[in-house]
Every structure is written in C-alpha cells, then in structure tokens.
PDB file of C-alpha atoms in Angstrom:
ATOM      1  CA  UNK A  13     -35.796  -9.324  13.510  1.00 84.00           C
ATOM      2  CA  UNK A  14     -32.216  -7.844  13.253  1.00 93.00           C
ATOM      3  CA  UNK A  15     -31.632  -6.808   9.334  1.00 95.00           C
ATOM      4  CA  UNK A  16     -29.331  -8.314   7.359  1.00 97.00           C
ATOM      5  CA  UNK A  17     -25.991  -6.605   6.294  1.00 98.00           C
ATOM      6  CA  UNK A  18     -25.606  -6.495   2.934  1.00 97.00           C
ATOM      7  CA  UNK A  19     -22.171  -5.812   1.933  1.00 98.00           C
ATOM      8  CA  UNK A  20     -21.648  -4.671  -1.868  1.00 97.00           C
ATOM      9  CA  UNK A  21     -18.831  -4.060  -3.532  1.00 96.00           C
ATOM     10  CA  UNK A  22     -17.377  -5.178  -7.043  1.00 92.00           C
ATOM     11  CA  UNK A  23     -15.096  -7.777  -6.898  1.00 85.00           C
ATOM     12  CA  UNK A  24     -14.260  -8.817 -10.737  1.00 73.00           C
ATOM     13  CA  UNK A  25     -11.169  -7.756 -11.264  1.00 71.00           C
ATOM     14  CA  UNK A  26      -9.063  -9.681  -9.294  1.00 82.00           C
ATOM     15  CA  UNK A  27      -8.745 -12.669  -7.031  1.00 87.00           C
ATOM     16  CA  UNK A  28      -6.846 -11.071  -4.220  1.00 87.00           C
ATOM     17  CA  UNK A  29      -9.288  -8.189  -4.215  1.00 89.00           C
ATOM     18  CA  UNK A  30     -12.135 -10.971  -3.988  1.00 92.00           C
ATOM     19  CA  UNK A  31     -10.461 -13.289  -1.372  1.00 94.00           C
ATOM     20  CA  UNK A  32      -9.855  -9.820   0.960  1.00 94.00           C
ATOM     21  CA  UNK A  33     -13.574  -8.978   0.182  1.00 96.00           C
ATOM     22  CA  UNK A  34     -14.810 -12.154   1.367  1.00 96.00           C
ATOM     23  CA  UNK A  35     -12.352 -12.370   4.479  1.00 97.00           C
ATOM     24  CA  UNK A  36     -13.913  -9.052   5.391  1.00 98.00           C
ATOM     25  CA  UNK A  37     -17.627 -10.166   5.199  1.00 98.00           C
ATOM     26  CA  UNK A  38     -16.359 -13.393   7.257  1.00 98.00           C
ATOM     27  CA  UNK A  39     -14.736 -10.825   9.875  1.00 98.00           C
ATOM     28  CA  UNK A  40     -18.236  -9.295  10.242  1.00 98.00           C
ATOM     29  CA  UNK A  41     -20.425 -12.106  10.371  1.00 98.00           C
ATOM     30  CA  UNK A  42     -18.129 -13.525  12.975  1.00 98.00           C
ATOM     31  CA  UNK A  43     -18.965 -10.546  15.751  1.00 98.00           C
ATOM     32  CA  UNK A  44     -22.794 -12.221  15.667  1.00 98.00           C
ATOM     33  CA  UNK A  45     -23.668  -9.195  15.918  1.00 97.00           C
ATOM     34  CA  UNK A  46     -26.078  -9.045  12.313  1.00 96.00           C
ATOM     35  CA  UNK A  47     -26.537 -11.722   9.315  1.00 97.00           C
ATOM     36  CA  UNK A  48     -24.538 -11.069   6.824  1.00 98.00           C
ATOM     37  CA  UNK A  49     -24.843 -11.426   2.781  1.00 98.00           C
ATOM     38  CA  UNK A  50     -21.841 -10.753   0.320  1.00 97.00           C
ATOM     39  CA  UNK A  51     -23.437  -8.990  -2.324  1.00 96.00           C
ATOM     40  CA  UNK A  52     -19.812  -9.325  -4.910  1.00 96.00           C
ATOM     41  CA  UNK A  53     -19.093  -9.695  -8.092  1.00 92.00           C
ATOM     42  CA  UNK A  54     -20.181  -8.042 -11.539  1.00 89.00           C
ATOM     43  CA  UNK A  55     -23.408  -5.460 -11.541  1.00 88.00           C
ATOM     44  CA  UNK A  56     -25.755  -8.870 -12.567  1.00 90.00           C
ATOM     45  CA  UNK A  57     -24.097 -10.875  -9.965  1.00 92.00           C
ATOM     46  CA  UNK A  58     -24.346  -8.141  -7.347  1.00 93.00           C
ATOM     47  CA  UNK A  59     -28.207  -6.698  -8.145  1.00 91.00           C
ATOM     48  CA  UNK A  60     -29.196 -10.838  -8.516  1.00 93.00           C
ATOM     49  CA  UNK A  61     -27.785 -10.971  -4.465  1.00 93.00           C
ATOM     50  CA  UNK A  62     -29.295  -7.772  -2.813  1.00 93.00           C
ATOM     51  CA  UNK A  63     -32.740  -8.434  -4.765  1.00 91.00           C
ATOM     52  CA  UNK A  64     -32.792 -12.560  -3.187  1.00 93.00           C
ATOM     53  CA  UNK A  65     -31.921 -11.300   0.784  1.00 94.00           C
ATOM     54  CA  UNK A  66     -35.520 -11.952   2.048  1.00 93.00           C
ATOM     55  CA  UNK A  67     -36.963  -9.580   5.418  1.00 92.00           C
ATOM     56  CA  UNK A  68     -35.435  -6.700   6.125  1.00 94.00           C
ATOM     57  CA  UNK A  69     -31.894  -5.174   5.217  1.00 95.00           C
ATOM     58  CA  UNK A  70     -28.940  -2.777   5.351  1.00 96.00           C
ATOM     59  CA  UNK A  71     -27.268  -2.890   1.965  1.00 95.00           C
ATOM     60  CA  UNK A  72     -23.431  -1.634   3.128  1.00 97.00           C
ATOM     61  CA  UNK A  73     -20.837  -0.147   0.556  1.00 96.00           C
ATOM     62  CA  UNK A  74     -17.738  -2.297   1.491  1.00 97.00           C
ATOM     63  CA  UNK A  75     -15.661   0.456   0.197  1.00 96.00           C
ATOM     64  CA  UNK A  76     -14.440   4.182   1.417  1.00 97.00           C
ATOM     65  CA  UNK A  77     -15.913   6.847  -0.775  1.00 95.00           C
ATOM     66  CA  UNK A  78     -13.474   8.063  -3.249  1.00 94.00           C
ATOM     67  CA  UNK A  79     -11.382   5.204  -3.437  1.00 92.00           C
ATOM     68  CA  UNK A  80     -13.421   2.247  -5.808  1.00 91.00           C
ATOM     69  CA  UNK A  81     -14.879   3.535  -8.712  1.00 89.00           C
ATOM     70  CA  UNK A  82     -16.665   0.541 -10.005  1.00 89.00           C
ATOM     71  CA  UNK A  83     -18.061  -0.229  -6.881  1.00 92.00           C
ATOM     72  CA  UNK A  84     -19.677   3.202  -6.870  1.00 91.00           C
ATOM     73  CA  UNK A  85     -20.619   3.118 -10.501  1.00 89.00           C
ATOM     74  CA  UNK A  86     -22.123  -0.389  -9.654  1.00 89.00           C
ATOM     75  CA  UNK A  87     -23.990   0.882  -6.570  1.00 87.00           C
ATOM     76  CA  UNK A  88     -25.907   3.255  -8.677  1.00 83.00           C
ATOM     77  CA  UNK A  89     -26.944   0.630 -11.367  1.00 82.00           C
ATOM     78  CA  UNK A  90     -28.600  -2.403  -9.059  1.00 79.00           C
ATOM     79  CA  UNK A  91     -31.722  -0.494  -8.385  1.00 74.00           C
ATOM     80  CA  UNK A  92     -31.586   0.441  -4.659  1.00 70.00           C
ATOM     81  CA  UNK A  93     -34.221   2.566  -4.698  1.00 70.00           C
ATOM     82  CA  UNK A  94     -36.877  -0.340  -5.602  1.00 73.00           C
ATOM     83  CA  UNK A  95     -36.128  -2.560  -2.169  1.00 77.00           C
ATOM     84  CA  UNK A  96     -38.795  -2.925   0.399  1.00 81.00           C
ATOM     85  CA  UNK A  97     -38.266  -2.728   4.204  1.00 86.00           C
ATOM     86  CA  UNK A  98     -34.393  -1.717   3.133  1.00 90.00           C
ATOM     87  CA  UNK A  99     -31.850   1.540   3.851  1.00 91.00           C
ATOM     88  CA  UNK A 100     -28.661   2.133   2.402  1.00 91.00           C
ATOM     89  CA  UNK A 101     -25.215   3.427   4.373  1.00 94.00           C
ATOM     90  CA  UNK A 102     -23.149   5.843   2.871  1.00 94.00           C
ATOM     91  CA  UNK A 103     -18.950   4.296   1.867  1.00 95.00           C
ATOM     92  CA  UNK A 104     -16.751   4.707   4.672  1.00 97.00           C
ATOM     93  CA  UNK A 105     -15.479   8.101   4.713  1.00 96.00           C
ATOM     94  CA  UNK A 106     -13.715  10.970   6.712  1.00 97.00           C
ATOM     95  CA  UNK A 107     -13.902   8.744  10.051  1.00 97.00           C
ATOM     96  CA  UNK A 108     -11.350  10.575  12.708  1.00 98.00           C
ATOM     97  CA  UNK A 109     -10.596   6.939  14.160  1.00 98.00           C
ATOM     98  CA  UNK A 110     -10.331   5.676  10.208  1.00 98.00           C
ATOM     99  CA  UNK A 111      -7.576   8.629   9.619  1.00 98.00           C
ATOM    100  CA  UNK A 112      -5.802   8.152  12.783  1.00 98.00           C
ATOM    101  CA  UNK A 113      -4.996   4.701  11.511  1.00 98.00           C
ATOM    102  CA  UNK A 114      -4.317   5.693   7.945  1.00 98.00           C
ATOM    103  CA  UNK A 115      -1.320   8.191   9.901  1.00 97.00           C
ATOM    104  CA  UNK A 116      -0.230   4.674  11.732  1.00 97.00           C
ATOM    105  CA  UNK A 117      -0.273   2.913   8.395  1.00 97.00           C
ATOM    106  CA  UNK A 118       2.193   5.970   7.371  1.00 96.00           C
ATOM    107  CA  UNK A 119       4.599   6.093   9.918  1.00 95.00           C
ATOM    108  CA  UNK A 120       4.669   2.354   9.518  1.00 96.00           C
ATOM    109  CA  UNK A 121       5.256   2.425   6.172  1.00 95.00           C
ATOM    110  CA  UNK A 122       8.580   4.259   6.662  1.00 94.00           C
ATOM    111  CA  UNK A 123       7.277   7.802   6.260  1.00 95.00           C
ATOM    112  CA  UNK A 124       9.178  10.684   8.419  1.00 94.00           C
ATOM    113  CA  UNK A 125       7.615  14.587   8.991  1.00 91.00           C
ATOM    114  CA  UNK A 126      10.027  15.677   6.129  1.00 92.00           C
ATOM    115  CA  UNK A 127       8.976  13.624   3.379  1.00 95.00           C
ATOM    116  CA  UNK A 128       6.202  14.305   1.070  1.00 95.00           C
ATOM    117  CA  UNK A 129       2.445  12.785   1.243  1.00 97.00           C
ATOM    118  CA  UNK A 130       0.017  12.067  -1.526  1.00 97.00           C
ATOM    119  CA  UNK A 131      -3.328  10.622  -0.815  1.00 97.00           C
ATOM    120  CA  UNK A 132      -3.990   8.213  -3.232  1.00 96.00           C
ATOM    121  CA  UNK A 133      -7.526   7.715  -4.123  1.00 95.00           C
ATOM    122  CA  UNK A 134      -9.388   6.133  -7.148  1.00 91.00           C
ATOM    123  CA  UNK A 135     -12.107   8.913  -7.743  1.00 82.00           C
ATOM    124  CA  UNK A 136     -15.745   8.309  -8.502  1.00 68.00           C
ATOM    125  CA  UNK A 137     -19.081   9.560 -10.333  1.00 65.00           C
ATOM    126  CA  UNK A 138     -20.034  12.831  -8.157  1.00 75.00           C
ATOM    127  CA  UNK A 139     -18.701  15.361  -6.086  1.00 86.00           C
ATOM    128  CA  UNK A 140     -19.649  14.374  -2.360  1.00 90.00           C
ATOM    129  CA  UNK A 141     -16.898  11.455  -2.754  1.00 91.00           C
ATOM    130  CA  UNK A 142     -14.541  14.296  -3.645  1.00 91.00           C
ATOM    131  CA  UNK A 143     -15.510  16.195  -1.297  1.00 94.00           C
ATOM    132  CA  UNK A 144     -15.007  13.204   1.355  1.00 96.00           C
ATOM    133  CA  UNK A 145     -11.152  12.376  -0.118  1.00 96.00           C
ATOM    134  CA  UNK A 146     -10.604  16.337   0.317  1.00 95.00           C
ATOM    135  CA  UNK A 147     -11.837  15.694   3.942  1.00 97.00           C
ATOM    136  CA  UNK A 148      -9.730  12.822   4.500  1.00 98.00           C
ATOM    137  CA  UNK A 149      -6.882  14.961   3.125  1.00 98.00           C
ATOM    138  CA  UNK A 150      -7.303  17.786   5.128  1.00 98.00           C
ATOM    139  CA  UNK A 151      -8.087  15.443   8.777  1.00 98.00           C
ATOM    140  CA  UNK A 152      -4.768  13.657   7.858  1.00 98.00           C
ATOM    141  CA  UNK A 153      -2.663  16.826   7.269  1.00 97.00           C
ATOM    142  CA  UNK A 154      -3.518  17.918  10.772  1.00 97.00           C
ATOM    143  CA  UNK A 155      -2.979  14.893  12.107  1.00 97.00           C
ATOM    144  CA  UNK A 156       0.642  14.436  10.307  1.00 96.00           C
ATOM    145  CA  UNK A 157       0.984  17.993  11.188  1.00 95.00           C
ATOM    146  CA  UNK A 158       2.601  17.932   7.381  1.00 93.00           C
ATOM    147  CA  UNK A 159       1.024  19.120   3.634  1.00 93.00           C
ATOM    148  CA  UNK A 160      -0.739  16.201   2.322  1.00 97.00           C
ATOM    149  CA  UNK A 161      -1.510  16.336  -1.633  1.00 96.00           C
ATOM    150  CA  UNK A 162      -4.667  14.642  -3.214  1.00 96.00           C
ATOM    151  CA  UNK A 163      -3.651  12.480  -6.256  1.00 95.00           C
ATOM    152  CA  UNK A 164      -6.448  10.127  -8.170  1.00 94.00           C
ATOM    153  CA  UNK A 165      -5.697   7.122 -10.317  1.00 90.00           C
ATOM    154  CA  UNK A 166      -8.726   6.912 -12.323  1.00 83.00           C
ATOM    155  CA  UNK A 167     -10.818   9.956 -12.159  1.00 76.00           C
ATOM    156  CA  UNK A 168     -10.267  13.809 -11.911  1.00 80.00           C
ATOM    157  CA  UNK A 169      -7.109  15.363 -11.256  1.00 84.00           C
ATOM    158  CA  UNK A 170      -4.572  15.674 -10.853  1.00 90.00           C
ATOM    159  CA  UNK A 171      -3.077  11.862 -10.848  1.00 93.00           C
ATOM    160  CA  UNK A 172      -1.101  10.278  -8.213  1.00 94.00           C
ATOM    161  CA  UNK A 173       2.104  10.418 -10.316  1.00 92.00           C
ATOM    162  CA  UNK A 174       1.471  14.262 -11.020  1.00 94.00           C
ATOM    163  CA  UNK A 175       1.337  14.918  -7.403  1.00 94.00           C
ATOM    164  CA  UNK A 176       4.504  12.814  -6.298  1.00 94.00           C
ATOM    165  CA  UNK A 177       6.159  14.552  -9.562  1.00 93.00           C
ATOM    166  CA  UNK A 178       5.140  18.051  -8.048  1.00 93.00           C
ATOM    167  CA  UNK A 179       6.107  16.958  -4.474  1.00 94.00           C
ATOM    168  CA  UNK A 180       9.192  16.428  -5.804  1.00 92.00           C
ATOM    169  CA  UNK A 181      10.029  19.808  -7.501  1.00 93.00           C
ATOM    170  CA  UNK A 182       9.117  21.230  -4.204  1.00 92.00           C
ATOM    171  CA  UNK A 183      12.456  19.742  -2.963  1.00 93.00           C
ATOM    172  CA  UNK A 184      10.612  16.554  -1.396  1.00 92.00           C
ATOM    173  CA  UNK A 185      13.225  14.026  -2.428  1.00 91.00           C
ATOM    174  CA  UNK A 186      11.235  11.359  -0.531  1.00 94.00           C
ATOM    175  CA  UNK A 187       7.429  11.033  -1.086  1.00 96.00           C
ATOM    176  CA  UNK A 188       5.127   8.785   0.800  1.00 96.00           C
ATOM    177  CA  UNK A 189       1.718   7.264  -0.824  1.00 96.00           C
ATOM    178  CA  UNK A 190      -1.433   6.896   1.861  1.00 97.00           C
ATOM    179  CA  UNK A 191      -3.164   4.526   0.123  1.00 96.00           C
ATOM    180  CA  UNK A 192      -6.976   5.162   0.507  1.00 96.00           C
ATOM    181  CA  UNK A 193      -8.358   1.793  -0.574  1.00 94.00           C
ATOM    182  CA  UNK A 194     -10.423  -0.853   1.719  1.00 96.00           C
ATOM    183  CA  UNK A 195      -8.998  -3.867   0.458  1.00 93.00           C
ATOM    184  CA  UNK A 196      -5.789  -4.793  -1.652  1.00 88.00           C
ATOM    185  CA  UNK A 197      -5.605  -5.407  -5.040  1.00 83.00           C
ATOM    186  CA  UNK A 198      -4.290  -4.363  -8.395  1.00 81.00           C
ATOM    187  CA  UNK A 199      -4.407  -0.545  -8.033  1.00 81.00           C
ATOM    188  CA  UNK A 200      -1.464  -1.567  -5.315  1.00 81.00           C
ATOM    189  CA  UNK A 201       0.722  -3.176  -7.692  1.00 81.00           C
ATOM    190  CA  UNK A 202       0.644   0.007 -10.109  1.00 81.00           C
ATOM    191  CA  UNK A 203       1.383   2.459  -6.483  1.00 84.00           C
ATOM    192  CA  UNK A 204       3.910  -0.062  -5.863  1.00 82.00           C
ATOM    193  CA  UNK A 205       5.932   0.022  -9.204  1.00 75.00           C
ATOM    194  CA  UNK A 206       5.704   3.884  -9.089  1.00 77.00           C
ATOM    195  CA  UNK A 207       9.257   6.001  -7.841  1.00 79.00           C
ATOM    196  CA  UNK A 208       7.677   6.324  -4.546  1.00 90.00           C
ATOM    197  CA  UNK A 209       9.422   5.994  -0.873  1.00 91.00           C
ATOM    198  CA  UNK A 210       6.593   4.316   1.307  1.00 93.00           C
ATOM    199  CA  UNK A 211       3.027   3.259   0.623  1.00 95.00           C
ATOM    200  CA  UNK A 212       0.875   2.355   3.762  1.00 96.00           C
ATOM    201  CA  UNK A 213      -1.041  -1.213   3.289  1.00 94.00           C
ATOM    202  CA  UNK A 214      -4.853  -1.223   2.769  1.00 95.00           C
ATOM    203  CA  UNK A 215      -7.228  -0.612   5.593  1.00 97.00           C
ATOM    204  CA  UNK A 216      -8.789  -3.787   5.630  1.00 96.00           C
ATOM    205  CA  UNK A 217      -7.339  -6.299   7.728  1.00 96.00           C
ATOM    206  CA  UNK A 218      -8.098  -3.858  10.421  1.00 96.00           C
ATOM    207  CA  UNK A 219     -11.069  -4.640  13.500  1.00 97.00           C
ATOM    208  CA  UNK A 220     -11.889  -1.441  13.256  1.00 98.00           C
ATOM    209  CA  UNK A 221     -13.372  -1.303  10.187  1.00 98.00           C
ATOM    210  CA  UNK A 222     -15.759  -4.381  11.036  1.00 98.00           C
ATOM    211  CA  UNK A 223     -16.315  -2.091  14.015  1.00 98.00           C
ATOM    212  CA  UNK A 224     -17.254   0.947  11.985  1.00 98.00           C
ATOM    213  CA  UNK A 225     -19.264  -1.324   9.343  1.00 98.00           C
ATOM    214  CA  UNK A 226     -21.106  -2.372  12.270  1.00 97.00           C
ATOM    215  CA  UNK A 227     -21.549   0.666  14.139  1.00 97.00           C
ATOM    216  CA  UNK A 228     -23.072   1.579  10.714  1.00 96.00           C
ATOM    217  CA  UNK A 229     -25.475  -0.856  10.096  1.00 96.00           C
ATOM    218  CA  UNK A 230     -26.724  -0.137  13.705  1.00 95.00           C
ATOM    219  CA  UNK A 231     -27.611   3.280  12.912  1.00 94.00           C
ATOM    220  CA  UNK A 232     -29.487   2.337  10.220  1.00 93.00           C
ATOM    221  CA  UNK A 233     -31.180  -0.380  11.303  1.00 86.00           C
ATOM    222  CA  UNK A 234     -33.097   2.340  13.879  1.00 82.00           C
ATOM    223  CA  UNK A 235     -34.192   3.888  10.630  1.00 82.00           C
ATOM    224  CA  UNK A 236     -35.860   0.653   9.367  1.00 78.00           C
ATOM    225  CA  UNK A 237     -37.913   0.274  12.470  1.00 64.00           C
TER     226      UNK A 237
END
C-alpha cells in the first residue's frame, strides 16, 4: 500500500497563500505517483486532517525551513509524535537544485553581479532552520559568485530592511531580495513595497519542487516499511 502524502502547512492568513497551497497539492497528486491529503488551515483544522488519513502516511511540511513561521510553530502543536504506521520529512531546505533555481529566479528578477543580495527569510522556533537559511545563504553566494546577506522578517536578526539598509552603506546602490518562501502571499506585498531593486517570485509554481516533495516522500516511505 503506497502511503499517503500528507502535506501541512498553515494556510489562514490569506487567500492567495491558500489557493497556491492547494494548486501545489493538486500539482502532486497529479504525478500519480502517491495519494495525497491537504492537511491546511488553522492548528484545529490541520491536526483534525493528519489524525482522519486512515493506513499508512508521510506527513510533508509544504514549506522550506526558515521561511514560514506558523507553519513550523503549527507543525510542533498537532501531535506528530502520537501517529501510527506514520514518518515525518524535514521542510525543504539547502537543496543544490532548489538554490540553483532561486539564482535563476535572481537573474530573472533583474539582478546583475554588482548589486547587492539579501536572503529574505521568515525565521522560525529553533536553530536547525537557521542553520538551513545560513546554508542556503552560503550555497547561493557561491553560486552568484557575489556576498549574499541573511535578513528575517519575523524572527531573529537582523531584518530584511536592516540588511538592504547596510547593503546600501556599503555603496550597493541597487539591492536585490531572494525571496525564500514556497508559495506567495502577504509577506510579498510588504518585500514588494520595500526600496528594493528586484525580488525573485516564490518557488512554487516550479515542477521541481513537486519533484523534490516527491523524491521526499519516497525516501520515507522505505522507512515505514
């Protein structure tokens, strides 16, 4: 019996942010490659979905580590570690193939090798997903061949806007904004209204992330037999 996917991921805060949730889950299930439960909405909503999916599952963050902060909090609260004949993945993270489209997203965007990058993520409750966005920093900077700055919206420091402010002093008149975020929503709209020169769009629309979703849940559906 091939395990359902469950992807999880809180989607109350906005409608776009829940339409490109559910177009992703859609964009999976379509491969026929696994079943495929959305597990989104508020903690209740979410715990109420992964506790119903009967047999055998793989519940999947459908966000990158580092960049959705509610999801994470969320992920900790639904009470995993009770599920029978289950595994967990870990959120997307410091995936070379990931990065390497991030630096498309860039150059796409309208950033050039002179300007300045930030990486924009959200921040989250623990250390490995700052340790992942460091990662992602880092794999992008070689991959730029350019400095790339961390800046965080939500948690830790320092802040998007005190990075492109400090980018700036540095004699970077034109900054550039690597959005890491899976999906759109209104985190974009506060990047966008910022004094910033370029800001790449979100991952997701992008086959490779149902590819890497799915590469995941194969992995850990050897674990569950």
């Amino acid at each position: 019996m091939v395990p359902t996917m469950v992807l999880v991921a809180d989607d109350s805060r906005d409608a776009q942010r829940r339409e490109a949730l559910h177009g992703l889950a859609d964009a999976v299930a379509a491969r026929g490659e696994a079943p495929v439960a959305p597990a989104f909405g508020s903690p209740d909503e979410v715990a109420a979905t992964v506790h119903g999916v009967r047999g055998p599952k793989v519940v999947v963050p459908a966000f990158v580590a580092g960049g959705d902060v509610a999801s994470a909090q969320m992920m900790s609260r639904i009470g995993l570690p009770e599920l029978r004949d289950s595994c967990q993945t870990e959120p997307l993270g410091a995936v070379p193939s990931i990065v390497a489209d991030l630096a498309t997203r860039l150059g796409n965007a309208g950033w050039s090798r002179e300007d300045g990058v930030v990486l924009a993520a959200d921040g989250a409750t623990g250390t490995d997903e700052r340790t992942v966005v460091t990662d992602v920093a880092r794999m992008l900077s070689r991959r730029l061949g350019s400095p790339v700055q961390v800046g965080y919206l939500r948690a830790w420091a320092p802040s998007v806007f005190d990075a492109v402010d400090r980018l700036r002093r540095d004699g970077h008149d034109k900054v550039a904004v690597a959005a890491w975020r899976l999906v759109d929503g209104p985190d974009f709209d506060l990047l966008r209204s910022s004094d910033i020169t370029a800001i790449t769009s979100p991952l997701w629309p992008s086959d490779l992330i149902v590819d890497t979703l799915l590469a995941q849940h194969r992995a850990a559906k050897g674990r569950l037999t």
